[in-house]
Amino acid sequence: MPAERKPTTDEILKKYSGKIESQIKTESSEKTNYSQSYTAFKEEMAPELSSYENLCRSFGSIIKVKASEDDEKKIKRNIEIAHLEIEPWQALSLSIVSFIAVFFLGIGISVAIALIKGFAAFPFLFFILMTFVSIFLFYFMNSYPERLAKKWRLKASSQMVPAILYIVVYMRHTPNLEKAVAFASKHLQPPLALDLRKVFYNVEIGKFSTIKESLDNYLETWKDYSIEFIEAFHLIEGSLFEPEN
């Protein structure tokens, strides 16, 4: 039995370009406030992130722990990917505070039992159990930003092909990368839609001076995960400078 033929790039573009071009024609010309749009969209789709951010700001700010340069870069990268608005030291401090709180809770309860019932009744098994719980909680909270980042990338990766399609079709209609990315951010499903909105958000808040700088910074987060996605964007950017036939 012959293998099923895979559709060519032109066939895929032809199949979806009609639908996307109809969206382009009905697209509103209003300027989007990406600062408000990004913040509202994030709060709507990611309550888990807000809960963790609140924990970091509340308990992670009790003490300030300085991480090593490599660890800080790693935590900062995961924080950026997961769209967390916290500092690396807050994430690290939360894990340490969690460990200290549970560990000393275990000591306090164990000592209280020993004082009431006598030292012979000291609950060694309970104390050991609470020690293991505190160590587990430390590693759980310490790796939480990394798990959030992996979860985010896994979901976002399913939207890569539609993202490229939206941008390519839009640029065939209007050869403007900035408008094409903005168009894709409005019509894609989350979480990749939020990633693209953050590209504009970072320019609006002054983190980057141009959309290209912000986009290149975002694409760097996929360097170790999907080099094909980066290359696709670079090919699209390069097409802007190719002479027309």
mmCIF file of C-alpha atoms in Angstrom:
data_model
loop_
_atom_site.group_PDB
_atom_site.id
_atom_site.type_symbol
_atom_site.label_atom_id
_atom_site.label_comp_id
_atom_site.label_asym_id
_atom_site.label_seq_id
_atom_site.Cartn_x
_atom_site.Cartn_y
_atom_site.Cartn_z
ATOM 1 C CA MET A 1 0.000 0.000 0.000
ATOM 2 C CA PRO A 2 1.595 3.338 -1.064
ATOM 3 C CA ALA A 3 2.431 5.814 1.675
ATOM 4 C CA GLU A 4 0.104 8.770 2.009
ATOM 5 C CA ARG A 5 1.531 11.836 0.247
ATOM 6 C CA LYS A 6 2.252 14.778 2.514
ATOM 7 C CA PRO A 7 0.803 18.112 1.379
ATOM 8 C CA THR A 8 3.273 20.662 0.054
ATOM 9 C CA THR A 9 3.810 24.083 1.576
ATOM 10 C CA ASP A 10 1.898 25.751 -1.269
ATOM 11 C CA GLU A 11 -1.039 23.372 -0.775
ATOM 12 C CA ILE A 12 -1.159 24.140 2.944
ATOM 13 C CA LEU A 13 -1.016 27.886 2.297
ATOM 14 C CA LYS A 14 -3.738 27.622 -0.342
ATOM 15 C CA LYS A 15 -5.950 25.608 1.993
ATOM 16 C CA TYR A 16 -5.812 28.083 4.870
ATOM 17 C CA SER A 17 -5.081 31.379 3.127
ATOM 18 C CA GLY A 18 -8.720 31.970 2.160
ATOM 19 C CA LYS A 19 -9.922 31.822 5.754
ATOM 20 C CA ILE A 20 -7.039 33.922 7.070
ATOM 21 C CA GLU A 21 -7.380 36.531 4.308
ATOM 22 C CA SER A 22 -11.063 36.929 5.177
ATOM 23 C CA GLN A 23 -9.993 37.694 8.749
ATOM 24 C CA ILE A 24 -7.491 40.231 7.454
ATOM 25 C CA LYS A 25 -10.191 42.053 5.501
ATOM 26 C CA THR A 26 -12.441 42.307 8.555
ATOM 27 C CA GLU A 27 -9.618 43.226 10.935
ATOM 28 C CA SER A 28 -10.200 46.392 12.928
ATOM 29 C CA SER A 29 -7.761 49.217 12.309
ATOM 30 C CA GLU A 30 -7.853 50.326 15.970
ATOM 31 C CA LYS A 31 -4.506 50.524 17.742
ATOM 32 C CA THR A 32 -4.228 47.924 20.477
ATOM 33 C CA ASN A 33 -2.999 48.848 23.948
ATOM 34 C CA TYR A 34 -0.814 45.806 24.530
ATOM 35 C CA SER A 35 0.010 46.723 28.124
ATOM 36 C CA GLN A 36 -3.658 46.424 29.127
ATOM 37 C CA SER A 37 -4.367 43.607 26.671
ATOM 38 C CA TYR A 38 -1.414 41.496 27.835
ATOM 39 C CA THR A 39 -2.175 41.964 31.549
ATOM 40 C CA ALA A 40 -5.888 41.174 31.170
ATOM 41 C CA PHE A 41 -5.236 38.183 28.914
ATOM 42 C CA LYS A 42 -2.657 36.771 31.328
ATOM 43 C CA GLU A 43 -4.929 37.094 34.366
ATOM 44 C CA GLU A 44 -7.773 35.448 32.483
ATOM 45 C CA MET A 45 -5.876 32.394 31.256
ATOM 46 C CA ALA A 46 -3.280 31.821 33.960
ATOM 47 C CA PRO A 47 -4.673 31.991 37.523
ATOM 48 C CA GLU A 48 -2.059 29.407 38.557
ATOM 49 C CA LEU A 49 0.672 31.907 37.738
ATOM 50 C CA SER A 50 -0.983 34.653 39.799
ATOM 51 C CA SER A 51 -1.238 32.368 42.846
ATOM 52 C CA TYR A 52 2.433 31.462 42.659
ATOM 53 C CA GLU A 53 3.427 35.103 42.115
ATOM 54 C CA ASN A 54 1.486 36.116 45.238
ATOM 55 C CA LEU A 55 3.243 33.412 47.277
ATOM 56 C CA CYS A 56 6.640 34.602 46.037
ATOM 57 C CA ARG A 57 5.897 38.239 46.826
ATOM 58 C CA SER A 58 4.494 37.428 50.279
ATOM 59 C CA PHE A 59 6.661 34.631 51.672
ATOM 60 C CA GLY A 60 9.556 34.857 49.232
ATOM 61 C CA SER A 61 10.242 38.409 50.402
ATOM 62 C CA ILE A 62 10.731 37.431 54.063
ATOM 63 C CA ILE A 63 14.395 36.776 53.407
ATOM 64 C CA LYS A 64 16.541 37.653 50.402
ATOM 65 C CA VAL A 65 18.792 34.865 49.175
ATOM 66 C CA LYS A 66 21.412 35.529 46.522
ATOM 67 C CA ALA A 67 21.652 32.689 44.016
ATOM 68 C CA SER A 68 24.774 31.847 42.038
ATOM 69 C CA GLU A 69 25.121 33.560 38.667
ATOM 70 C CA ASP A 70 24.298 30.376 36.708
ATOM 71 C CA ASP A 71 21.292 29.530 38.899
ATOM 72 C CA GLU A 72 19.998 33.090 38.666
ATOM 73 C CA LYS A 73 20.208 33.020 34.852
ATOM 74 C CA LYS A 74 18.391 29.682 34.748
ATOM 75 C CA ILE A 75 15.627 30.826 37.112
ATOM 76 C CA LYS A 76 15.275 34.150 35.280
ATOM 77 C CA ARG A 77 14.923 32.342 31.942
ATOM 78 C CA ASN A 78 12.188 30.058 33.313
ATOM 79 C CA ILE A 79 10.418 33.036 34.893
ATOM 80 C CA GLU A 80 10.392 34.847 31.543
ATOM 81 C CA ILE A 81 9.114 31.820 29.628
ATOM 82 C CA ALA A 82 6.329 31.211 32.149
ATOM 83 C CA HIS A 83 5.313 34.913 32.174
ATOM 84 C CA LEU A 84 5.946 35.244 35.916
ATOM 85 C CA GLU A 85 6.348 38.771 37.255
ATOM 86 C CA ILE A 86 8.745 37.998 40.093
ATOM 87 C CA GLU A 87 12.459 38.238 40.781
ATOM 88 C CA PRO A 88 14.710 35.132 40.747
ATOM 89 C CA TRP A 89 15.633 35.646 44.405
ATOM 90 C CA GLN A 90 11.952 35.626 45.393
ATOM 91 C CA ALA A 91 11.455 32.188 43.831
ATOM 92 C CA LEU A 92 14.557 30.830 45.590
ATOM 93 C CA SER A 93 13.626 32.484 48.888
ATOM 94 C CA LEU A 94 10.139 30.951 48.784
ATOM 95 C CA SER A 95 11.598 27.442 48.573
ATOM 96 C CA ILE A 96 13.927 28.136 51.526
ATOM 97 C CA VAL A 97 11.177 29.732 53.622
ATOM 98 C CA SER A 98 8.938 26.729 52.887
ATOM 99 C CA PHE A 99 11.676 24.361 54.060
ATOM 100 C CA ILE A 100 12.367 26.362 57.246
ATOM 101 C CA ALA A 101 8.663 26.747 58.120
ATOM 102 C CA VAL A 102 7.826 23.042 57.817
ATOM 103 C CA PHE A 103 11.086 21.896 59.428
ATOM 104 C CA PHE A 104 10.661 24.083 62.499
ATOM 105 C CA LEU A 105 6.972 23.207 62.671
ATOM 106 C CA GLY A 106 8.027 19.587 62.937
ATOM 107 C CA ILE A 107 10.585 20.445 65.645
ATOM 108 C CA GLY A 108 8.033 22.528 67.565
ATOM 109 C CA ILE A 109 5.371 19.805 67.583
ATOM 110 C CA SER A 110 7.899 17.105 68.464
ATOM 111 C CA VAL A 111 9.366 19.106 71.360
ATOM 112 C CA ALA A 112 5.890 19.995 72.624
ATOM 113 C CA ILE A 113 4.929 16.310 72.731
ATOM 114 C CA ALA A 114 8.206 15.480 74.517
ATOM 115 C CA LEU A 115 7.620 18.209 77.120
ATOM 116 C CA ILE A 116 4.075 17.021 77.785
ATOM 117 C CA LYS A 117 4.675 13.262 77.807
ATOM 118 C CA GLY A 118 8.350 13.124 78.696
ATOM 119 C CA PHE A 119 11.506 12.884 76.582
ATOM 120 C CA ALA A 120 11.030 9.127 76.213
ATOM 121 C CA ALA A 121 7.899 9.870 74.217
ATOM 122 C CA PHE A 122 9.741 12.076 71.698
ATOM 123 C CA PRO A 123 8.088 11.283 68.304
ATOM 124 C CA PHE A 124 11.197 10.409 66.277
ATOM 125 C CA LEU A 125 9.214 8.952 63.371
ATOM 126 C CA PHE A 126 7.027 12.080 63.138
ATOM 127 C CA PHE A 127 10.115 14.309 63.293
ATOM 128 C CA ILE A 128 11.846 12.325 60.512
ATOM 129 C CA LEU A 129 8.649 12.441 58.438
ATOM 130 C CA MET A 130 8.395 16.237 58.803
ATOM 131 C CA THR A 131 12.073 16.545 57.863
ATOM 132 C CA PHE A 132 11.485 14.623 54.629
ATOM 133 C CA VAL A 133 8.360 16.703 53.950
ATOM 134 C CA SER A 134 10.331 19.931 54.376
ATOM 135 C CA ILE A 135 13.089 18.691 52.023
ATOM 136 C CA PHE A 136 10.494 17.601 49.448
ATOM 137 C CA LEU A 137 8.753 20.968 49.702
ATOM 138 C CA PHE A 138 12.066 22.761 49.151
ATOM 139 C CA TYR A 139 12.792 20.872 45.916
ATOM 140 C CA PHE A 140 9.166 21.137 44.802
ATOM 141 C CA MET A 141 9.067 24.930 45.202
ATOM 142 C CA ASN A 142 12.616 25.373 43.904
ATOM 143 C CA SER A 143 11.800 23.582 40.628
ATOM 144 C CA TYR A 144 8.336 25.120 40.254
ATOM 145 C CA PRO A 145 9.334 27.883 37.784
ATOM 146 C CA GLU A 146 11.074 25.281 35.605
ATOM 147 C CA ARG A 147 7.986 23.037 35.591
ATOM 148 C CA LEU A 148 5.763 25.982 34.702
ATOM 149 C CA ALA A 149 8.127 26.917 31.847
ATOM 150 C CA LYS A 150 8.127 23.348 30.469
ATOM 151 C CA LYS A 151 4.341 23.171 30.716
ATOM 152 C CA TRP A 152 4.047 26.520 28.916
ATOM 153 C CA ARG A 153 6.424 25.514 26.116
ATOM 154 C CA LEU A 154 4.637 22.211 25.615
ATOM 155 C CA LYS A 155 1.312 23.977 25.121
ATOM 156 C CA ALA A 156 2.795 26.777 23.008
ATOM 157 C CA SER A 157 4.553 24.348 20.675
ATOM 158 C CA SER A 158 1.182 23.085 19.425
ATOM 159 C CA GLN A 159 0.456 26.595 18.100
ATOM 160 C CA MET A 160 3.673 27.050 16.120
ATOM 161 C CA VAL A 161 2.360 25.939 12.730
ATOM 162 C CA PRO A 162 -0.788 28.135 12.897
ATOM 163 C CA ALA A 163 1.404 31.059 14.012
ATOM 164 C CA ILE A 164 3.690 30.755 10.996
ATOM 165 C CA LEU A 165 0.673 30.360 8.699
ATOM 166 C CA TYR A 166 -0.983 33.507 10.033
ATOM 167 C CA ILE A 167 2.213 35.538 9.656
ATOM 168 C CA VAL A 168 3.083 34.225 6.167
ATOM 169 C CA VAL A 169 -0.423 34.740 4.771
ATOM 170 C CA TYR A 170 -0.678 38.219 6.316
ATOM 171 C CA MET A 171 2.678 39.246 4.857
ATOM 172 C CA ARG A 172 1.607 38.055 1.414
ATOM 173 C CA HIS A 173 -1.258 40.521 1.817
ATOM 174 C CA THR A 174 0.736 43.253 3.613
ATOM 175 C CA PRO A 175 4.560 42.851 3.843
ATOM 176 C CA ASN A 176 4.887 44.229 7.369
ATOM 177 C CA LEU A 177 6.319 41.912 10.035
ATOM 178 C CA GLU A 178 5.109 43.983 12.986
ATOM 179 C CA LYS A 179 1.516 44.016 11.756
ATOM 180 C CA ALA A 180 1.716 40.329 10.853
ATOM 181 C CA VAL A 181 2.838 39.336 14.363
ATOM 182 C CA ALA A 182 0.156 41.583 15.886
ATOM 183 C CA PHE A 183 -2.466 39.936 13.666
ATOM 184 C CA ALA A 184 -1.295 36.450 14.683
ATOM 185 C CA SER A 185 -1.365 37.378 18.377
ATOM 186 C CA LYS A 186 -5.030 38.339 18.077
ATOM 187 C CA HIS A 187 -6.174 35.203 16.253
ATOM 188 C CA LEU A 188 -4.053 32.443 17.750
ATOM 189 C CA GLN A 189 -5.120 30.351 20.692
ATOM 190 C CA PRO A 190 -3.271 30.681 24.008
ATOM 191 C CA PRO A 191 -0.613 30.269 25.249
ATOM 192 C CA LEU A 192 1.382 31.272 22.141
ATOM 193 C CA ALA A 193 -0.971 34.208 21.663
ATOM 194 C CA LEU A 194 0.163 35.550 25.033
ATOM 195 C CA ASP A 195 3.817 35.080 24.058
ATOM 196 C CA LEU A 196 3.348 37.230 20.966
ATOM 197 C CA ARG A 197 1.409 39.876 22.870
ATOM 198 C CA LYS A 198 4.291 40.079 25.334
ATOM 199 C CA VAL A 199 6.603 40.928 22.410
ATOM 200 C CA PHE A 200 4.653 44.188 22.016
ATOM 201 C CA TYR A 201 4.168 44.614 25.764
ATOM 202 C CA ASN A 202 7.941 44.602 26.317
ATOM 203 C CA VAL A 203 8.313 47.438 23.794
ATOM 204 C CA GLU A 204 5.507 49.468 25.376
ATOM 205 C CA ILE A 205 7.060 49.252 28.850
ATOM 206 C CA GLY A 206 10.482 50.213 27.447
ATOM 207 C CA LYS A 207 12.286 46.912 27.909
ATOM 208 C CA PHE A 208 13.168 46.943 24.200
ATOM 209 C CA SER A 209 13.258 49.825 21.759
ATOM 210 C CA THR A 210 11.936 47.971 18.690
ATOM 211 C CA ILE A 211 9.611 45.081 17.919
ATOM 212 C CA LYS A 212 12.456 43.230 16.176
ATOM 213 C CA GLU A 213 14.633 43.375 19.303
ATOM 214 C CA SER A 214 11.756 42.130 21.440
ATOM 215 C CA LEU A 215 10.895 39.379 18.953
ATOM 216 C CA ASP A 216 14.524 38.221 18.706
ATOM 217 C CA ASN A 217 14.711 38.073 22.495
ATOM 218 C CA TYR A 218 11.557 35.949 22.583
ATOM 219 C CA LEU A 219 12.834 33.598 19.902
ATOM 220 C CA GLU A 220 15.976 33.003 21.983
ATOM 221 C CA THR A 221 13.794 31.220 24.570
ATOM 222 C CA TRP A 222 13.156 28.500 21.941
ATOM 223 C CA LYS A 223 16.845 28.036 21.108
ATOM 224 C CA ASP A 224 17.183 24.792 23.064
ATOM 225 C CA TYR A 225 13.680 23.562 22.358
ATOM 226 C CA SER A 226 12.659 24.254 18.755
ATOM 227 C CA ILE A 227 15.309 25.669 16.440
ATOM 228 C CA GLU A 228 12.924 25.163 13.488
ATOM 229 C CA PHE A 229 10.543 27.778 14.916
ATOM 230 C CA ILE A 230 13.388 30.300 15.109
ATOM 231 C CA GLU A 231 14.567 29.518 11.591
ATOM 232 C CA ALA A 232 11.034 29.939 10.232
ATOM 233 C CA PHE A 233 10.847 33.437 11.710
ATOM 234 C CA HIS A 234 14.283 34.326 10.345
ATOM 235 C CA LEU A 235 13.209 33.185 6.867
ATOM 236 C CA ILE A 236 10.120 35.372 7.157
ATOM 237 C CA GLU A 237 12.247 38.346 8.266
ATOM 238 C CA GLY A 238 14.683 37.679 5.404
ATOM 239 C CA SER A 239 11.848 37.679 2.862
ATOM 240 C CA LEU A 240 11.278 41.373 3.580
ATOM 241 C CA PHE A 241 14.649 42.167 2.039
ATOM 242 C CA GLU A 242 14.357 39.933 -0.997
ATOM 243 C CA PRO A 243 13.823 41.807 -4.290
ATOM 244 C CA GLU A 244 10.495 41.301 -5.974
ATOM 245 C CA ASN A 245 10.508 39.416 -9.297
#
